[in-house]
Structure formats: C-alpha cells, structure tokens
JSON list of C-alpha atoms in Angstrom, two decimals:
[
{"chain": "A", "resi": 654, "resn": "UNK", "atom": "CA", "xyz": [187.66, 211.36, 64.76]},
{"chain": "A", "resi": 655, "resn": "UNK", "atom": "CA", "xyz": [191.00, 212.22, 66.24]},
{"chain": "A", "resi": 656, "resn": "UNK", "atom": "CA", "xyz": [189.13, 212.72, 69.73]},
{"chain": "A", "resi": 657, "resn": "UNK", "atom": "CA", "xyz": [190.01, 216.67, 71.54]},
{"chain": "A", "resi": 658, "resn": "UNK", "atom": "CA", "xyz": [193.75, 217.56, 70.35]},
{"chain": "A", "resi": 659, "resn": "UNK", "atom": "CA", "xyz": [195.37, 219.89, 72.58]},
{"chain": "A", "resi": 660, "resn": "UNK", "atom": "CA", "xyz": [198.81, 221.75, 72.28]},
{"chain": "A", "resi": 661, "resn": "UNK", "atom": "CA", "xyz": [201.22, 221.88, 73.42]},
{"chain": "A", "resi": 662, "resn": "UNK", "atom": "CA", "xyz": [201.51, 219.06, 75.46]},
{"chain": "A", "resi": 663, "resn": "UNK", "atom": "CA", "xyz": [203.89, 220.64, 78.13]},
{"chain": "A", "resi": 664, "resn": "UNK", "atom": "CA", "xyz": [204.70, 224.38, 78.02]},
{"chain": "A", "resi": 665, "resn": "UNK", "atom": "CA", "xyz": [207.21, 226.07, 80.24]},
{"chain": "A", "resi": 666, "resn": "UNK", "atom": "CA", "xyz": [207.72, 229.64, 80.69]},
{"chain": "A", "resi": 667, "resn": "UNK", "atom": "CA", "xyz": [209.50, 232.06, 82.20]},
{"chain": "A", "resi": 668, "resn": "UNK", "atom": "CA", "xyz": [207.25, 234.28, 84.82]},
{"chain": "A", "resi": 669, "resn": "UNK", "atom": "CA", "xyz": [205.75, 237.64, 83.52]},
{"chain": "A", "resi": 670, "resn": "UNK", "atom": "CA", "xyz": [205.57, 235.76, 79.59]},
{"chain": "A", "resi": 671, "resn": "UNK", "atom": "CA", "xyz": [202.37, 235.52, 77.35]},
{"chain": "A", "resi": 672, "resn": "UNK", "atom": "CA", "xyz": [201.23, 231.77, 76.97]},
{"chain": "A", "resi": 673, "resn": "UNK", "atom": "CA", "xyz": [198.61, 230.56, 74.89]},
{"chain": "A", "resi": 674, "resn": "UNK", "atom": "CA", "xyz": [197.43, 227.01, 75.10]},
{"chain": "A", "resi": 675, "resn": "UNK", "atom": "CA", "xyz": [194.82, 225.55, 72.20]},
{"chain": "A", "resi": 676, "resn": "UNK", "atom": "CA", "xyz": [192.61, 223.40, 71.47]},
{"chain": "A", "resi": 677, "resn": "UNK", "atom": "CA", "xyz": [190.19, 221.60, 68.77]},
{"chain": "A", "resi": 678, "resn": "UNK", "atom": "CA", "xyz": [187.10, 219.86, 69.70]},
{"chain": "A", "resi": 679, "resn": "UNK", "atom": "CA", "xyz": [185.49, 217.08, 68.22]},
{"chain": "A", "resi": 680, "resn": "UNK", "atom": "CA", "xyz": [183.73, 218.26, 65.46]},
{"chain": "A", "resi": 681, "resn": "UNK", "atom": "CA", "xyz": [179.89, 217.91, 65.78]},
{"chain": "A", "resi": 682, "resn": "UNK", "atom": "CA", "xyz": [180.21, 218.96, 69.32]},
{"chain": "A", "resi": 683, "resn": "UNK", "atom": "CA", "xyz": [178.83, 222.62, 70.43]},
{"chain": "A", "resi": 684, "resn": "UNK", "atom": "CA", "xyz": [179.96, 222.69, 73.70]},
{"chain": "A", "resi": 685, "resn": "UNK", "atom": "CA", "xyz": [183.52, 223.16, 74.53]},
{"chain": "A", "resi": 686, "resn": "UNK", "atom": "CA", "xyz": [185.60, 223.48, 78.01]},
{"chain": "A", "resi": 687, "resn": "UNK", "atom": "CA", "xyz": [188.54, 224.06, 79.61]},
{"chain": "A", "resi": 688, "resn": "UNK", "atom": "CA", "xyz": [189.36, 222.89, 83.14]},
{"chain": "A", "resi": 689, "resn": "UNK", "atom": "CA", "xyz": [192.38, 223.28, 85.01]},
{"chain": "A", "resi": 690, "resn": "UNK", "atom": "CA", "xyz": [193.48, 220.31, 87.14]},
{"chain": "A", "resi": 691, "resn": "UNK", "atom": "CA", "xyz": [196.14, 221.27, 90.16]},
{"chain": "A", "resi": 692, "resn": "UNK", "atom": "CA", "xyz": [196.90, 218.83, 93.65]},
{"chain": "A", "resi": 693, "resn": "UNK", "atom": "CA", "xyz": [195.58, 221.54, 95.54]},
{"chain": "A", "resi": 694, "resn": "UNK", "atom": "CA", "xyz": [192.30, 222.05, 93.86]},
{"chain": "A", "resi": 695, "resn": "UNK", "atom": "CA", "xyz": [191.72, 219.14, 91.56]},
{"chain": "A", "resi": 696, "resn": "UNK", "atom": "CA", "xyz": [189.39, 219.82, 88.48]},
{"chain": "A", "resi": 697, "resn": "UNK", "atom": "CA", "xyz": [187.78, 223.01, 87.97]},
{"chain": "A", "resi": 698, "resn": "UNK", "atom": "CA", "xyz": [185.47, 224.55, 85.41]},
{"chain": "A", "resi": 699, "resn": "UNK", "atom": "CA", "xyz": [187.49, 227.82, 83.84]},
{"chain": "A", "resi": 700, "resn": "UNK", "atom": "CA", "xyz": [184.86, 228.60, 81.09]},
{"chain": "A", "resi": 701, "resn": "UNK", "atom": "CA", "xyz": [182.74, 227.13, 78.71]},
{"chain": "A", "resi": 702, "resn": "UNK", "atom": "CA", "xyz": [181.29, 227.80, 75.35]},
{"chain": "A", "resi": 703, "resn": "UNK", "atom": "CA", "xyz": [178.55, 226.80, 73.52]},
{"chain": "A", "resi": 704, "resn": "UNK", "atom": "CA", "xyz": [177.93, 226.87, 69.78]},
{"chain": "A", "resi": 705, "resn": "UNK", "atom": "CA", "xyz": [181.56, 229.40, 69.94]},
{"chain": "A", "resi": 706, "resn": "UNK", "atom": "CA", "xyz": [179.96, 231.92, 72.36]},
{"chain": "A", "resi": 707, "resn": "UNK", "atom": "CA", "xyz": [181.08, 231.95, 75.88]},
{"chain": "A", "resi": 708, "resn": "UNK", "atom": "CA", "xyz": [178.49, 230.53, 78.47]},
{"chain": "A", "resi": 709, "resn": "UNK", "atom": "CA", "xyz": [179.99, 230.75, 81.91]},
{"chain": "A", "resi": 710, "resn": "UNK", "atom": "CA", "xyz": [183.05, 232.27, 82.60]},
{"chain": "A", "resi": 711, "resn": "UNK", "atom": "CA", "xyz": [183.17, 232.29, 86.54]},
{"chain": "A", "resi": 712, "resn": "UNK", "atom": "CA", "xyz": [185.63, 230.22, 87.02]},
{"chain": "A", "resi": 713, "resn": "UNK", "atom": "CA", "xyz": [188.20, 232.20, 85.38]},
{"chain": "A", "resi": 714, "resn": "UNK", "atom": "CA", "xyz": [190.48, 232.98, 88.40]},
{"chain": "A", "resi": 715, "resn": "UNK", "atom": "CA", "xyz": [191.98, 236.39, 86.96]},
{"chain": "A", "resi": 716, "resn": "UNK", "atom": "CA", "xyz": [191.83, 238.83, 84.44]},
{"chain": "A", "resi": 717, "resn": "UNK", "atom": "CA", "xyz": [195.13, 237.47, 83.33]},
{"chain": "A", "resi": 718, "resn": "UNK", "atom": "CA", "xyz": [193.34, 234.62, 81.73]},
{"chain": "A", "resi": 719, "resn": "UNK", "atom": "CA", "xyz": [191.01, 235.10, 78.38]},
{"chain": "A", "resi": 720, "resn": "UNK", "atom": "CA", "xyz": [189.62, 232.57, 76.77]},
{"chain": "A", "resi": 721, "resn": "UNK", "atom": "CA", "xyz": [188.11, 232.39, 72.72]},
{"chain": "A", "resi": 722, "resn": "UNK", "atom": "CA", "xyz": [186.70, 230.46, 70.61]},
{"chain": "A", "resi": 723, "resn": "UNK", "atom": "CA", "xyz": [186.92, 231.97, 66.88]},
{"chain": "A", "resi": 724, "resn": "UNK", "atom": "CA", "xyz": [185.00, 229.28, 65.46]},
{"chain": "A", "resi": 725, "resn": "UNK", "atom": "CA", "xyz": [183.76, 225.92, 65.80]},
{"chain": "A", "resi": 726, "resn": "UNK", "atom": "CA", "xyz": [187.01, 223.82, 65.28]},
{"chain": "A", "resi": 727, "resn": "UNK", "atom": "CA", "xyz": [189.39, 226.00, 67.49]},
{"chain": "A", "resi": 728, "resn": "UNK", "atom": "CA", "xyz": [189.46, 227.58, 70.89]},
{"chain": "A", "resi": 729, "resn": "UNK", "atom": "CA", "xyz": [192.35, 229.06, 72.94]},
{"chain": "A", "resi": 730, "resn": "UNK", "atom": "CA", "xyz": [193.13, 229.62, 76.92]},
{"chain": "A", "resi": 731, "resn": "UNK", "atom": "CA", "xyz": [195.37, 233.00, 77.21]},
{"chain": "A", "resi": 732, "resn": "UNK", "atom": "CA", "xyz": [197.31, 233.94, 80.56]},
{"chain": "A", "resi": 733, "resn": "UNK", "atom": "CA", "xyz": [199.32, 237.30, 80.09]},
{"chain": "A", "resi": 734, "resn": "UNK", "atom": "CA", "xyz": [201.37, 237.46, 82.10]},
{"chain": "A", "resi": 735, "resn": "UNK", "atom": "CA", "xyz": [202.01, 234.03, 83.67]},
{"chain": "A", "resi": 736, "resn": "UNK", "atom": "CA", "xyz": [203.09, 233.29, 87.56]},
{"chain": "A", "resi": 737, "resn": "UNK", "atom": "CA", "xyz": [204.45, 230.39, 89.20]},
{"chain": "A", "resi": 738, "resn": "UNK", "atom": "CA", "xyz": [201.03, 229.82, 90.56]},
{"chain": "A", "resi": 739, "resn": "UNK", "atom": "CA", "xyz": [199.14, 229.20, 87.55]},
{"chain": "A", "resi": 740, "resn": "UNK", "atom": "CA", "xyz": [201.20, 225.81, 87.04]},
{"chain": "A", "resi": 741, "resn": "UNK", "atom": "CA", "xyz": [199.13, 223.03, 86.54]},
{"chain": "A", "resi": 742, "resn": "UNK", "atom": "CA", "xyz": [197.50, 220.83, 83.90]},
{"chain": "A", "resi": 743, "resn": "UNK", "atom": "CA", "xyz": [194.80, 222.40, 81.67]},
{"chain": "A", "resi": 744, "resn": "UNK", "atom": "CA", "xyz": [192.38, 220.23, 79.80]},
{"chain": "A", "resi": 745, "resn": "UNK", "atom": "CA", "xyz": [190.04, 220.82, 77.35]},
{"chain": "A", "resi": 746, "resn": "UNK", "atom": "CA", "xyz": [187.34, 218.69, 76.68]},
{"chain": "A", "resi": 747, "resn": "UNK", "atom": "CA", "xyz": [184.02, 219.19, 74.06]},
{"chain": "A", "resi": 748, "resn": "UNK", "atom": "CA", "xyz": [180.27, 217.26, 74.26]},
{"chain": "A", "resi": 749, "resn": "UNK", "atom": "CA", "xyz": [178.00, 217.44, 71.76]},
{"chain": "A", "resi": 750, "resn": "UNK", "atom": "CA", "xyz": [175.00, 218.53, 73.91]},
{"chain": "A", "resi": 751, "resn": "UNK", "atom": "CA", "xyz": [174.38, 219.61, 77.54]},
{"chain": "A", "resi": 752, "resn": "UNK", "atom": "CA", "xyz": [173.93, 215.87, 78.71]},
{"chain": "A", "resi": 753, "resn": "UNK", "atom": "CA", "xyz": [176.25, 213.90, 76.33]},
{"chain": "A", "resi": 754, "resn": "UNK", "atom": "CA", "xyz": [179.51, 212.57, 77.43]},
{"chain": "A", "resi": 755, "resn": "UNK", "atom": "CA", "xyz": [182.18, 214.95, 77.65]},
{"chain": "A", "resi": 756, "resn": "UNK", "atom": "CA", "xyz": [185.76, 214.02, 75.76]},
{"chain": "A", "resi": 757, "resn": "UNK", "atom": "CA", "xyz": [188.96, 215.15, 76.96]},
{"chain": "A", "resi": 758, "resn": "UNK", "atom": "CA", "xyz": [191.73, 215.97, 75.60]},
{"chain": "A", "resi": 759, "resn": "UNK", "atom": "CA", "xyz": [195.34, 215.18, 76.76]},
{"chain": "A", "resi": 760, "resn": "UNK", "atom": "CA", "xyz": [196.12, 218.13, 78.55]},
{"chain": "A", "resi": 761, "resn": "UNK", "atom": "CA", "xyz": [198.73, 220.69, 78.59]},
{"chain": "A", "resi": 762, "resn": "UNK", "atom": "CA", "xyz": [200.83, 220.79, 81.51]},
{"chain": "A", "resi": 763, "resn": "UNK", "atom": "CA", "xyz": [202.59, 224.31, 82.60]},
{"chain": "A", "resi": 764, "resn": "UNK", "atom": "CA", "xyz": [205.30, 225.01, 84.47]},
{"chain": "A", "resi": 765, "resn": "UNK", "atom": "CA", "xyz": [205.48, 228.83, 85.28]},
{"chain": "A", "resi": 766, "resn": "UNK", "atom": "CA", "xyz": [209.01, 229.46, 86.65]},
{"chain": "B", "resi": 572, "resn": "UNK", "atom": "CA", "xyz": [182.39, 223.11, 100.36]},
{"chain": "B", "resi": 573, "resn": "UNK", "atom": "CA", "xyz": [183.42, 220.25, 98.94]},
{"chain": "B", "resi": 574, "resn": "UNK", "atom": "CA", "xyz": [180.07, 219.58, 96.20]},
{"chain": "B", "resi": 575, "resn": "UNK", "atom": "CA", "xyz": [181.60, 215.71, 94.95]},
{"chain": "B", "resi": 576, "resn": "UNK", "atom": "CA", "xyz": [183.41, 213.58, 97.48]},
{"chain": "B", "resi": 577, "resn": "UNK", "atom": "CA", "xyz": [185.57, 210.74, 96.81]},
{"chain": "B", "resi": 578, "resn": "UNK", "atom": "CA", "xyz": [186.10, 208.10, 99.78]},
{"chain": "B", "resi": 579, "resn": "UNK", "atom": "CA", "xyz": [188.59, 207.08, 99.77]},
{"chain": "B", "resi": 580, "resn": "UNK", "atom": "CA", "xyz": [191.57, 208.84, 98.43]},
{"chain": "B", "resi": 581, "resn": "UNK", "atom": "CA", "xyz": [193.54, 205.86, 97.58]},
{"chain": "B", "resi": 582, "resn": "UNK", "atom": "CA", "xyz": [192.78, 202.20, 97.20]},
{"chain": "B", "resi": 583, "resn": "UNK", "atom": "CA", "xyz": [195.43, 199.34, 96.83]},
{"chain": "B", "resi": 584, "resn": "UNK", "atom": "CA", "xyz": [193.79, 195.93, 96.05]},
{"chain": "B", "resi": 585, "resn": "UNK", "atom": "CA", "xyz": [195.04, 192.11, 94.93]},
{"chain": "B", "resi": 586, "resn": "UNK", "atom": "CA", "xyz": [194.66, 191.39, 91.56]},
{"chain": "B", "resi": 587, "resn": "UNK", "atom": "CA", "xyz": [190.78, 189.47, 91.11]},
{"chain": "B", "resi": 588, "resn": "UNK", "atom": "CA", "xyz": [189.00, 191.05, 93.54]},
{"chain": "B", "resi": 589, "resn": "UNK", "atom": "CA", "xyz": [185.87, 192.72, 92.96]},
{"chain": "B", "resi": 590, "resn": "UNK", "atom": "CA", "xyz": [186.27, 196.76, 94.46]},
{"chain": "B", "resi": 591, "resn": "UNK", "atom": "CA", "xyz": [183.85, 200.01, 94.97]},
{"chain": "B", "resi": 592, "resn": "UNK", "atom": "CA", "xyz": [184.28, 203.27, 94.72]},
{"chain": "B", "resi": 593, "resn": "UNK", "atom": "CA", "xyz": [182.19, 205.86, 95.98]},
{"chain": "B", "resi": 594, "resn": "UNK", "atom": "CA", "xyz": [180.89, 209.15, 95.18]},
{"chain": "B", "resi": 595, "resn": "UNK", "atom": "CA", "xyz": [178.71, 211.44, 96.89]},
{"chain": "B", "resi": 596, "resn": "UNK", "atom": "CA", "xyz": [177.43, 214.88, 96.24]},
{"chain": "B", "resi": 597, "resn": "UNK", "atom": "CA", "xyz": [175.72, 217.39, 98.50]},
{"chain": "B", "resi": 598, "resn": "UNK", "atom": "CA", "xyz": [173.35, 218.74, 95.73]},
{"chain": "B", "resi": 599, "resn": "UNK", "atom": "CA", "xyz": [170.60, 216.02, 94.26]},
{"chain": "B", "resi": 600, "resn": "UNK", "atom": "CA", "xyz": [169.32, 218.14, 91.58]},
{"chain": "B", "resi": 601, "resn": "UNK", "atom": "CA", "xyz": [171.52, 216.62, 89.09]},
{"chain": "B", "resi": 602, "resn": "UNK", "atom": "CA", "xyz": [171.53, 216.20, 85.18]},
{"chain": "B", "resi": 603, "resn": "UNK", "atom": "CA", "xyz": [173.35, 213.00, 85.30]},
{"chain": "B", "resi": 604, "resn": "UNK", "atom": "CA", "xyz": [177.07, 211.26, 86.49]},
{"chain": "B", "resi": 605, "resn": "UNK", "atom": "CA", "xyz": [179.83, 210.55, 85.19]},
{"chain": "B", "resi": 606, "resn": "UNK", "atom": "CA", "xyz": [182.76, 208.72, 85.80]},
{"chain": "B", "resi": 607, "resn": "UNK", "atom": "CA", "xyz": [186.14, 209.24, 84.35]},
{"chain": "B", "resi": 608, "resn": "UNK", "atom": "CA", "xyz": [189.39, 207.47, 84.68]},
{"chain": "B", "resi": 609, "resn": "UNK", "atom": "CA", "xyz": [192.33, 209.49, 84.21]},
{"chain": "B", "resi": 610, "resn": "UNK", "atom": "CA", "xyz": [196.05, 207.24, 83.87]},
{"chain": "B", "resi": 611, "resn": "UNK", "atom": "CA", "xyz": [199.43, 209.42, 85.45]},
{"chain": "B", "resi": 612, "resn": "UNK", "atom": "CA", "xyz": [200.30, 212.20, 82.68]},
{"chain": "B", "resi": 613, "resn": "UNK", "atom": "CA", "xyz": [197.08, 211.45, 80.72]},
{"chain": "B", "resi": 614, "resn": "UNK", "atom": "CA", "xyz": [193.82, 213.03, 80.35]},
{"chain": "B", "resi": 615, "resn": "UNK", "atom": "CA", "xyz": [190.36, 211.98, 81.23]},
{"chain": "B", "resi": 616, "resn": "UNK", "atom": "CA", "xyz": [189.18, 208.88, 79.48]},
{"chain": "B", "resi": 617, "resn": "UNK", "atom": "CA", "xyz": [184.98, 208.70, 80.00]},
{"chain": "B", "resi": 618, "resn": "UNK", "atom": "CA", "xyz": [183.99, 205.49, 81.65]},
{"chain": "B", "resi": 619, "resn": "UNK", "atom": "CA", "xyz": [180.32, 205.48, 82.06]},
{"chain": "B", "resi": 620, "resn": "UNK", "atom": "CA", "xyz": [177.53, 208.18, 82.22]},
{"chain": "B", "resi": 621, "resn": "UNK", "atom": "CA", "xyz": [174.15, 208.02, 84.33]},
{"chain": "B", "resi": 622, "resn": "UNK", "atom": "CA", "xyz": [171.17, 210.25, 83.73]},
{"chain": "B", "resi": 623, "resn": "UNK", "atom": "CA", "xyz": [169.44, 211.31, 86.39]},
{"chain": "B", "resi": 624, "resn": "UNK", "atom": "CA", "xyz": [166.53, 208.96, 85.64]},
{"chain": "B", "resi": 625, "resn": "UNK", "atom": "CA", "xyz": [168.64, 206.18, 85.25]},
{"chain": "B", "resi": 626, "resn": "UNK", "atom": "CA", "xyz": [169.81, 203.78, 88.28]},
{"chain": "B", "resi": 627, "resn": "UNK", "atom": "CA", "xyz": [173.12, 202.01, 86.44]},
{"chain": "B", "resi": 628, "resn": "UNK", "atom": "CA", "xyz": [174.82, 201.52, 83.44]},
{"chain": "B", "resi": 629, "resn": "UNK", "atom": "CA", "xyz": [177.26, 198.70, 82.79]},
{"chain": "B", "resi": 630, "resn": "UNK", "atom": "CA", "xyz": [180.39, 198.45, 80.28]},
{"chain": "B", "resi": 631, "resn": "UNK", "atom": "CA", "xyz": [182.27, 195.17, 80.69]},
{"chain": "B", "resi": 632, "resn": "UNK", "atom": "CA", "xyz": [183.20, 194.80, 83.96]},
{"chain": "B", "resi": 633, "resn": "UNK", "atom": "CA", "xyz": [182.09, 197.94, 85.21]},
{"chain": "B", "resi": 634, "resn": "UNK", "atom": "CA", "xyz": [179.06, 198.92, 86.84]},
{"chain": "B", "resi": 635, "resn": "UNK", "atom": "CA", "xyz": [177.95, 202.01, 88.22]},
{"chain": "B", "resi": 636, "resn": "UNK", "atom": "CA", "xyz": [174.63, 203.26, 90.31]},
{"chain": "B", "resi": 637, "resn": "UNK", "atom": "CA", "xyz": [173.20, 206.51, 91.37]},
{"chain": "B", "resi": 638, "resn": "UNK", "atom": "CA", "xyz": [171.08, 206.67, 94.12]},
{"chain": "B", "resi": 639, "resn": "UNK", "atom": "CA", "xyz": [169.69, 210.44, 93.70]},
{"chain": "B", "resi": 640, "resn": "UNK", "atom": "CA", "xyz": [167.77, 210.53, 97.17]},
{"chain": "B", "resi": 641, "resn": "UNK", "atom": "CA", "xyz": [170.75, 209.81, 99.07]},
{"chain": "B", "resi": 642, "resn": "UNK", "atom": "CA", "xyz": [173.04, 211.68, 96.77]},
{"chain": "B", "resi": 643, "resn": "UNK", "atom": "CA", "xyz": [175.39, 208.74, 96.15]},
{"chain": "B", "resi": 644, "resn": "UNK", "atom": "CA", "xyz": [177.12, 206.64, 93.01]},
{"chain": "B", "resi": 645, "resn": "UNK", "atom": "CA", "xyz": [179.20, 203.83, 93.06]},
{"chain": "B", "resi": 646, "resn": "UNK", "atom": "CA", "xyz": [181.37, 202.16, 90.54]},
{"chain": "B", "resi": 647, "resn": "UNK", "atom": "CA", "xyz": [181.92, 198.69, 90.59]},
{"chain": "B", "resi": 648, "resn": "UNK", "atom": "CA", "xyz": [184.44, 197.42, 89.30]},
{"chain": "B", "resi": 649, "resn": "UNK", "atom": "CA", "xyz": [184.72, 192.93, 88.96]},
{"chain": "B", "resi": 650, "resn": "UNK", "atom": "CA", "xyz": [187.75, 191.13, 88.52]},
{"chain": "B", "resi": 651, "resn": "UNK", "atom": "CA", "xyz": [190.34, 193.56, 89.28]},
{"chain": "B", "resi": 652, "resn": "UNK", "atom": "CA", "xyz": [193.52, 193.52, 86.75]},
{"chain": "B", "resi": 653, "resn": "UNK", "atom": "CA", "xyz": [196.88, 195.59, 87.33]},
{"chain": "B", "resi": 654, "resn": "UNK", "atom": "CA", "xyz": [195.78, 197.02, 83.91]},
{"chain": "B", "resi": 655, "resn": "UNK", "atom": "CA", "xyz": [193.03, 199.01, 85.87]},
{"chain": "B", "resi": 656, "resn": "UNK", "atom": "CA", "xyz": [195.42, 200.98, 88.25]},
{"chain": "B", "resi": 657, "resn": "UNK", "atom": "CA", "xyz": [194.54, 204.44, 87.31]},
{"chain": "B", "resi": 658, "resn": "UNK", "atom": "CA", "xyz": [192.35, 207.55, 89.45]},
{"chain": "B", "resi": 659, "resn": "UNK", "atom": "CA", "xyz": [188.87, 207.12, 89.25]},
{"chain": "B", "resi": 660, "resn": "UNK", "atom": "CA", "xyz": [187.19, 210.76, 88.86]},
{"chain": "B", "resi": 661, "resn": "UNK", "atom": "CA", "xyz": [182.90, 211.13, 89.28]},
{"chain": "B", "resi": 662, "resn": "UNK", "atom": "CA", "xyz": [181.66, 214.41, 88.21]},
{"chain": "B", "resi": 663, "resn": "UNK", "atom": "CA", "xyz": [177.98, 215.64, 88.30]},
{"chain": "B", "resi": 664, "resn": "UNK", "atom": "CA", "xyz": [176.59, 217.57, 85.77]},
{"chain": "B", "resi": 665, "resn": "UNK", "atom": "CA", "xyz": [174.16, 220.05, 87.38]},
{"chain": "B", "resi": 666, "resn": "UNK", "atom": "CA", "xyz": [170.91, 220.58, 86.83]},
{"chain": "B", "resi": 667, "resn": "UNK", "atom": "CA", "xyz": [170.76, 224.23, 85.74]},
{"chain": "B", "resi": 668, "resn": "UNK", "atom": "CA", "xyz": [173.51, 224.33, 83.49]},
{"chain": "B", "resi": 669, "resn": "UNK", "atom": "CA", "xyz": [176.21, 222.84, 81.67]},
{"chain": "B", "resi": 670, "resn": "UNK", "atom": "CA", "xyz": [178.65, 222.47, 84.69]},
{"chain": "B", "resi": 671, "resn": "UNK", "atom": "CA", "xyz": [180.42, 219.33, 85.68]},
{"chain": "B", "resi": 672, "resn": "UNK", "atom": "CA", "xyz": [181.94, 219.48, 89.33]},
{"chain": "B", "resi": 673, "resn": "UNK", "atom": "CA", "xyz": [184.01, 216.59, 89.83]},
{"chain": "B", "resi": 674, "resn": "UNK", "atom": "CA", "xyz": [185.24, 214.62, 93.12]},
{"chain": "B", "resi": 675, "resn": "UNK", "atom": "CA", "xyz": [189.07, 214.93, 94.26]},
{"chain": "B", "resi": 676, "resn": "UNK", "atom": "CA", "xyz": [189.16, 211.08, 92.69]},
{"chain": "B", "resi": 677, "resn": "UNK", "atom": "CA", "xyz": [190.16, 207.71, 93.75]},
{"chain": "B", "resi": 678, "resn": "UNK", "atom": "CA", "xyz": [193.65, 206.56, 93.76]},
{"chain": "B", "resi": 679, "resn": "UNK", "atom": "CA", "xyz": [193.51, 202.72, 92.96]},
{"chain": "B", "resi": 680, "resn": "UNK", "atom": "CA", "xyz": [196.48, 200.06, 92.44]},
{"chain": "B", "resi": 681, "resn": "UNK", "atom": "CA", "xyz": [195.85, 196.80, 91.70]},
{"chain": "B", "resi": 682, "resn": "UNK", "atom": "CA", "xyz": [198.43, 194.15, 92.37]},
{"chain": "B", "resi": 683, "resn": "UNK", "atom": "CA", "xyz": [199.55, 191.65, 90.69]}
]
C-alpha cells in the first residue's frame, strides 16, 4: 500500500477563495483524520470519521471548514472562504481500528495570502 | 491546559550518545501512546505504540515506557546518529474515544 496520499502538497490562495484539500486512506482502515499542525498550536484533532460517517467534529474551528468523506477511499477538508489565519499544514492520517497505529500522510501546507 | 507535554523543546546531542525524551500527560485514563517522528516538510512517520497495559515496546534502537500512575513515557533512543535529527511527537490516545492529543514535540540534532 501506497501509505495516506494527500493533495496537494502545498496550496496557496488568495484570501476570500474556496480551497479543498484531499485525501485517501489506507484501504482496510475505518477510521480517518485530519489534523492541522501550526507553530502556535501544534497538532490538533479537526474531525474524524469512522467507517465514512463523521465521529467528532469539535475541533473544527469555524463554519468555514466542512469536512466529507463520500466513501471509504476518499475524504476532503473544505474552507470557503480562506484567511491568512488558516495557514498551516493539514495532515491526514487513517488507522484501522480505535487502538491501531495511526498513518500519516504528507501533509498539505497552505499559505492563505 | 496543556494535556501532553514535551520537555524539552529542543535537544542537541554528539553523535553516539544514548538520549531521552520525555512525555507527560495530565490525564491517566489512556488507550495507549504513541510516538511519532516527524522530519522538516514531512509528515508523521509512527515510531512505536504502547497500550495502556503495556510498560515498553522496543524497535531497534528505540525504546519507549509508559508509566500510567505517574502519567509519564519516555523514548530512548541508543547510539545516537545525525540520521536521527528529526522532532519527536508523543500523542495519547484517550480512553473514551478515538482522540489522539499530542505533545508540542522534541526538537533533537544530533552531531556529527
């Protein structure tokens, strides 16, 4: 397996545009997440899904950002619109149970100007 | 409140020697540990993972503990090689759900 493929890798955007960040889990694995990694605030838990059905969402800082997941093999983070303060590095990363290692992906870093 | 602490935030060691890293959280009601090691511009590679009724796992030259009473973990790492300057990451995995908080990390640089 290919391990957690994210895209794009970098993404920069003008302020007040759409963005859309994805992602593909390992396949076997029902749990899926996306974190957000920033100086300020290291990592932090935006959402998670399990078996495609959002678990937890709390950590979603805004409506801006939506998350889905419209099946097992594919899952996307959504902030409309973007501002400079949502730059930072979003990961995804996918286990295969509650207490199984979780696998990262690359990341996608933002820049919001 | 900071859940997963990292002392400290940056580490700089000779090549050879034989380092820890700590970790402690303020909640013991954990599902297990994990440590990560992330390289600059890269994501989060997993290193090793401790259930909660586990004391240590070992991979190569690593070793890491988990004292859940005291609310601590350590990763040991032998032999120190430039090839292991990275940041270290622990993140606990709590015991109610499927959330991993992780620690701010360790900064480490090994020199040749």
């Amino acid at each position: 397996d290919a391990g957690v493929i994210q895209s794009p890798r970098h993404e920069v955007t003008e302020m007040g545009q759409e963005v859309t960040l994805r992602c593909k889990p390992i396949s076997g694995h029902d749990y899926l997440f996306w974190y957000r990694q920033t100086m300020m605030r290291g990592l932090e838990l935006l959402i998670y899904f399990n078996n495609n059905v959002p678990i937890d969402d709390s950590g979603m800082p805004e409506d801006r950002f939506s998350a889905k997941m419209p099946n097992a093999s594919f899952s996307t983070l959504k902030i409309q619109p973007s501002e400079p303060r949502d730059s930072a590095v979003y990961f995804c990363a996918s286990s295969r149970t509650v207490n199984t290692e979780a696998f990262f992906g690359q990341g996608t870093r933002l820049t919001v100007v | 409140k900071q859940e997963v602490t990292q002392i400290p935030a940056a580490l700089s060691v000779p090549e050879g020697e034989n380092l820890v890293l700590n970790c402690s959280f303020t909640d013991s009601a954990i599902y297990n540990l994990q440590w990560f090691r992330q390289d600059p511009g890269k994501g989060l590679t997993s290193l090793l993972l401790i259930q909660s009724s586990q004391r240590e796992q070992t991979s190569g030259r690593l070793n890491a503990s988990l004292d859940k009473s005291s609310g601590r973990s350590t990763l040991y790492i032998a032999a120190s090689q430039p090839g292991d300057s990275a940041t270290y990451l622990c993140a606990k995995l709590n015991n109610a759900g499927n959330m991993l908080t992780f620690g701010g990390g360790t900064r480490l640089m090994v020199k040749p």
